[in-house]
Amino acid sequence: MGTWDIGHFDNDTAADFSGHLDDALETEREAVVRKALVETIETEDFLDSYEACKAVASAALIAAQLPGGTPITTSYAPKKPLPTFSPELRPLAVQALDRVLTPESELLELWDETEYGPQWRQSVADLKAVLLT
């Protein structure tokens, strides 16, 4: 995974996911986000960082639309308009973030191997807090 900072879109996978959202029909963008969340939640074995990065990016997009959410301003985020996400995506995003933070998560493992692990964990916790409000 190419990563250049701890932001939710500061890695190759999330940037590619943003491009995938931009390529999708406007009416399909929520389904793309939902799929990323569900795939992460339903992973039974070791969670690959690829799926985890897409789930974190999806959760960040949902949280950005909520009160207290941080606007997504990075150039690596989707450039085309996103729909107002359905409220039913919020609990899915929370579940996906919980899955990303389990010991069977490659993304968590990779971050914990760096000095930025605690900061990254806090950024995920902050997303979750917004989603739970």
PDB file of C-alpha atoms in Angstrom:
ATOM      1  CA  MET A   1       0.000   0.000   0.000  1.00  0.00           C
ATOM      2  CA  GLY A   2       1.468   3.351  -1.028  1.00  0.00           C
ATOM      3  CA  THR A   3       0.772   5.764   1.813  1.00  0.00           C
ATOM      4  CA  TRP A   4       2.010   9.328   2.131  1.00  0.00           C
ATOM      5  CA  ASP A   5       0.157  10.588   5.227  1.00  0.00           C
ATOM      6  CA  ILE A   6      -2.414   9.444   7.789  1.00  0.00           C
ATOM      7  CA  GLY A   7      -5.447  11.054   6.137  1.00  0.00           C
ATOM      8  CA  HIS A   8      -8.270   8.778   5.067  1.00  0.00           C
ATOM      9  CA  PHE A   9      -7.477   9.409   1.394  1.00  0.00           C
ATOM     10  CA  ASP A  10      -3.691   9.597   1.698  1.00  0.00           C
ATOM     11  CA  ASN A  11      -3.022   6.191   0.193  1.00  0.00           C
ATOM     12  CA  ASP A  12      -3.133   4.648  -3.265  1.00  0.00           C
ATOM     13  CA  THR A  13      -6.150   2.469  -2.550  1.00  0.00           C
ATOM     14  CA  ALA A  14      -8.364   5.299  -1.282  1.00  0.00           C
ATOM     15  CA  ALA A  15      -7.270   7.548  -4.157  1.00  0.00           C
ATOM     16  CA  ASP A  16      -8.130   4.780  -6.645  1.00  0.00           C
ATOM     17  CA  PHE A  17     -11.450   4.245  -4.863  1.00  0.00           C
ATOM     18  CA  SER A  18     -12.196   7.954  -5.326  1.00  0.00           C
ATOM     19  CA  GLY A  19     -11.548   7.559  -9.030  1.00  0.00           C
ATOM     20  CA  HIS A  20     -13.879   4.566  -9.099  1.00  0.00           C
ATOM     21  CA  LEU A  21     -16.596   6.689  -7.471  1.00  0.00           C
ATOM     22  CA  ASP A  22     -16.032   9.424 -10.044  1.00  0.00           C
ATOM     23  CA  ASP A  23     -16.310   6.867 -12.858  1.00  0.00           C
ATOM     24  CA  ALA A  24     -19.566   5.444 -11.518  1.00  0.00           C
ATOM     25  CA  LEU A  25     -22.892   6.847 -12.615  1.00  0.00           C
ATOM     26  CA  GLU A  26     -24.155   9.416 -10.152  1.00  0.00           C
ATOM     27  CA  THR A  27     -27.064   7.125  -9.282  1.00  0.00           C
ATOM     28  CA  GLU A  28     -24.635   4.268  -8.489  1.00  0.00           C
ATOM     29  CA  ARG A  29     -22.213   6.091  -6.165  1.00  0.00           C
ATOM     30  CA  GLU A  30     -24.055   5.216  -2.954  1.00  0.00           C
ATOM     31  CA  ALA A  31     -24.074   1.561  -4.007  1.00  0.00           C
ATOM     32  CA  VAL A  32     -20.286   1.688  -4.500  1.00  0.00           C
ATOM     33  CA  VAL A  33     -19.852   3.043  -0.973  1.00  0.00           C
ATOM     34  CA  ARG A  34     -22.277   0.483   0.467  1.00  0.00           C
ATOM     35  CA  LYS A  35     -20.414  -2.352  -1.276  1.00  0.00           C
ATOM     36  CA  ALA A  36     -17.078  -1.232   0.184  1.00  0.00           C
ATOM     37  CA  LEU A  37     -18.575  -1.227   3.686  1.00  0.00           C
ATOM     38  CA  VAL A  38     -20.380  -4.552   3.355  1.00  0.00           C
ATOM     39  CA  GLU A  39     -17.341  -6.320   1.882  1.00  0.00           C
ATOM     40  CA  THR A  40     -15.316  -5.249   4.902  1.00  0.00           C
ATOM     41  CA  ILE A  41     -17.994  -6.250   7.396  1.00  0.00           C
ATOM     42  CA  GLU A  42     -18.470  -9.663   5.790  1.00  0.00           C
ATOM     43  CA  THR A  43     -14.773 -10.562   5.647  1.00  0.00           C
ATOM     44  CA  GLU A  44     -14.444 -13.604   7.869  1.00  0.00           C
ATOM     45  CA  ASP A  45     -10.716 -14.132   7.780  1.00  0.00           C
ATOM     46  CA  PHE A  46      -7.822 -11.709   7.734  1.00  0.00           C
ATOM     47  CA  LEU A  47      -8.980  -8.332   6.357  1.00  0.00           C
ATOM     48  CA  ASP A  48      -6.729  -7.147   3.540  1.00  0.00           C
ATOM     49  CA  SER A  49      -5.633  -3.516   3.686  1.00  0.00           C
ATOM     50  CA  TYR A  50      -7.182  -2.934   0.244  1.00  0.00           C
ATOM     51  CA  GLU A  51     -10.720  -3.535   1.523  1.00  0.00           C
ATOM     52  CA  ALA A  52     -10.009  -1.733   4.781  1.00  0.00           C
ATOM     53  CA  CYS A  53      -8.776   1.425   3.027  1.00  0.00           C
ATOM     54  CA  LYS A  54     -11.918   1.553   0.892  1.00  0.00           C
ATOM     55  CA  ALA A  55     -14.089   1.139   3.985  1.00  0.00           C
ATOM     56  CA  VAL A  56     -12.297   3.911   5.887  1.00  0.00           C
ATOM     57  CA  ALA A  57     -12.586   6.236   2.895  1.00  0.00           C
ATOM     58  CA  SER A  58     -16.294   5.393   2.582  1.00  0.00           C
ATOM     59  CA  ALA A  59     -16.865   6.077   6.272  1.00  0.00           C
ATOM     60  CA  ALA A  60     -15.060   9.414   5.912  1.00  0.00           C
ATOM     61  CA  LEU A  61     -17.327  10.403   3.007  1.00  0.00           C
ATOM     62  CA  ILE A  62     -20.435   9.551   5.013  1.00  0.00           C
ATOM     63  CA  ALA A  63     -19.184  11.321   8.146  1.00  0.00           C
ATOM     64  CA  ALA A  64     -18.328  14.436   6.123  1.00  0.00           C
ATOM     65  CA  GLN A  65     -22.028  14.913   5.431  1.00  0.00           C
ATOM     66  CA  LEU A  66     -22.983  14.810   9.096  1.00  0.00           C
ATOM     67  CA  PRO A  67     -22.955  17.543  11.747  1.00  0.00           C
ATOM     68  CA  GLY A  68     -19.506  17.548  13.290  1.00  0.00           C
ATOM     69  CA  GLY A  69     -18.015  15.755  10.300  1.00  0.00           C
ATOM     70  CA  THR A  70     -14.827  16.989   8.705  1.00  0.00           C
ATOM     71  CA  PRO A  71     -15.210  18.165   5.113  1.00  0.00           C
ATOM     72  CA  ILE A  72     -13.132  16.191   2.627  1.00  0.00           C
ATOM     73  CA  THR A  73     -10.819  18.711   0.995  1.00  0.00           C
ATOM     74  CA  THR A  74      -7.952  16.580  -0.249  1.00  0.00           C
ATOM     75  CA  SER A  75      -7.306  16.391  -3.974  1.00  0.00           C
ATOM     76  CA  TYR A  76      -7.373  12.585  -3.641  1.00  0.00           C
ATOM     77  CA  ALA A  77     -11.073  12.510  -2.748  1.00  0.00           C
ATOM     78  CA  PRO A  78     -13.854  12.106  -5.312  1.00  0.00           C
ATOM     79  CA  LYS A  79     -14.182  15.143  -7.521  1.00  0.00           C
ATOM     80  CA  LYS A  80     -17.695  14.538  -8.802  1.00  0.00           C
ATOM     81  CA  PRO A  81     -20.739  15.227  -6.624  1.00  0.00           C
ATOM     82  CA  LEU A  82     -21.782  12.549  -4.196  1.00  0.00           C
ATOM     83  CA  PRO A  83     -25.366  11.863  -3.213  1.00  0.00           C
ATOM     84  CA  THR A  84     -26.646  12.655   0.225  1.00  0.00           C
ATOM     85  CA  PHE A  85     -26.019   9.266   1.727  1.00  0.00           C
ATOM     86  CA  SER A  86     -28.863   7.275   3.205  1.00  0.00           C
ATOM     87  CA  PRO A  87     -28.927   7.251   7.030  1.00  0.00           C
ATOM     88  CA  GLU A  88     -28.826   3.446   6.903  1.00  0.00           C
ATOM     89  CA  LEU A  89     -25.184   3.641   5.791  1.00  0.00           C
ATOM     90  CA  ARG A  90     -24.117   5.089   9.137  1.00  0.00           C
ATOM     91  CA  PRO A  91     -24.363   1.835  11.142  1.00  0.00           C
ATOM     92  CA  LEU A  92     -22.683  -0.037   8.286  1.00  0.00           C
ATOM     93  CA  ALA A  93     -19.819   2.455   8.385  1.00  0.00           C
ATOM     94  CA  VAL A  94     -19.482   1.978  12.153  1.00  0.00           C
ATOM     95  CA  GLN A  95     -19.426  -1.809  11.740  1.00  0.00           C
ATOM     96  CA  ALA A  96     -16.820  -1.539   8.987  1.00  0.00           C
ATOM     97  CA  LEU A  97     -14.605   0.704  11.120  1.00  0.00           C
ATOM     98  CA  ASP A  98     -14.936  -1.735  14.016  1.00  0.00           C
ATOM     99  CA  ARG A  99     -13.814  -4.524  11.670  1.00  0.00           C
ATOM    100  CA  VAL A 100     -10.854  -2.455  10.457  1.00  0.00           C
ATOM    101  CA  LEU A 101      -9.733  -2.078  14.079  1.00  0.00           C
ATOM    102  CA  THR A 102      -9.730  -5.805  14.873  1.00  0.00           C
ATOM    103  CA  PRO A 103      -6.478  -7.730  15.302  1.00  0.00           C
ATOM    104  CA  GLU A 104      -7.252  -9.593  12.046  1.00  0.00           C
ATOM    105  CA  SER A 105      -6.851  -6.392   9.991  1.00  0.00           C
ATOM    106  CA  GLU A 106      -3.809  -5.828   7.806  1.00  0.00           C
ATOM    107  CA  LEU A 107      -4.375  -2.064   7.780  1.00  0.00           C
ATOM    108  CA  LEU A 108      -4.326  -1.919  11.562  1.00  0.00           C
ATOM    109  CA  GLU A 109      -1.239  -4.114  11.611  1.00  0.00           C
ATOM    110  CA  LEU A 110       0.549  -1.868   9.104  1.00  0.00           C
ATOM    111  CA  TRP A 111      -0.264   1.307  11.041  1.00  0.00           C
ATOM    112  CA  ASP A 112       0.703  -0.260  14.353  1.00  0.00           C
ATOM    113  CA  GLU A 113       4.152  -0.952  12.904  1.00  0.00           C
ATOM    114  CA  THR A 114       4.708   2.800  12.559  1.00  0.00           C
ATOM    115  CA  GLU A 115       5.062   5.656  14.983  1.00  0.00           C
ATOM    116  CA  TYR A 116       1.795   7.051  13.583  1.00  0.00           C
ATOM    117  CA  GLY A 117      -0.355   4.128  14.690  1.00  0.00           C
ATOM    118  CA  PRO A 118      -1.923   5.913  17.669  1.00  0.00           C
ATOM    119  CA  GLN A 119      -2.654   9.009  15.575  1.00  0.00           C
ATOM    120  CA  TRP A 120      -4.249   6.891  12.836  1.00  0.00           C
ATOM    121  CA  ARG A 121      -6.337   4.975  15.396  1.00  0.00           C
ATOM    122  CA  GLN A 122      -7.546   8.303  16.813  1.00  0.00           C
ATOM    123  CA  SER A 123      -8.571   9.499  13.350  1.00  0.00           C
ATOM    124  CA  VAL A 124     -10.664   6.348  12.903  1.00  0.00           C
ATOM    125  CA  ALA A 125     -12.160   6.788  16.380  1.00  0.00           C
ATOM    126  CA  ASP A 126     -13.051  10.378  15.473  1.00  0.00           C
ATOM    127  CA  LEU A 127     -14.861   9.179  12.346  1.00  0.00           C
ATOM    128  CA  LYS A 128     -16.759   6.623  14.383  1.00  0.00           C
ATOM    129  CA  ALA A 129     -17.793   9.251  16.945  1.00  0.00           C
ATOM    130  CA  VAL A 130     -19.314  11.425  14.215  1.00  0.00           C
ATOM    131  CA  LEU A 131     -21.133   8.448  12.720  1.00  0.00           C
ATOM    132  CA  LEU A 132     -22.597   7.536  16.116  1.00  0.00           C
ATOM    133  CA  THR A 133     -24.049  10.990  16.829  1.00  0.00           C
TER     134      THR A 133
END
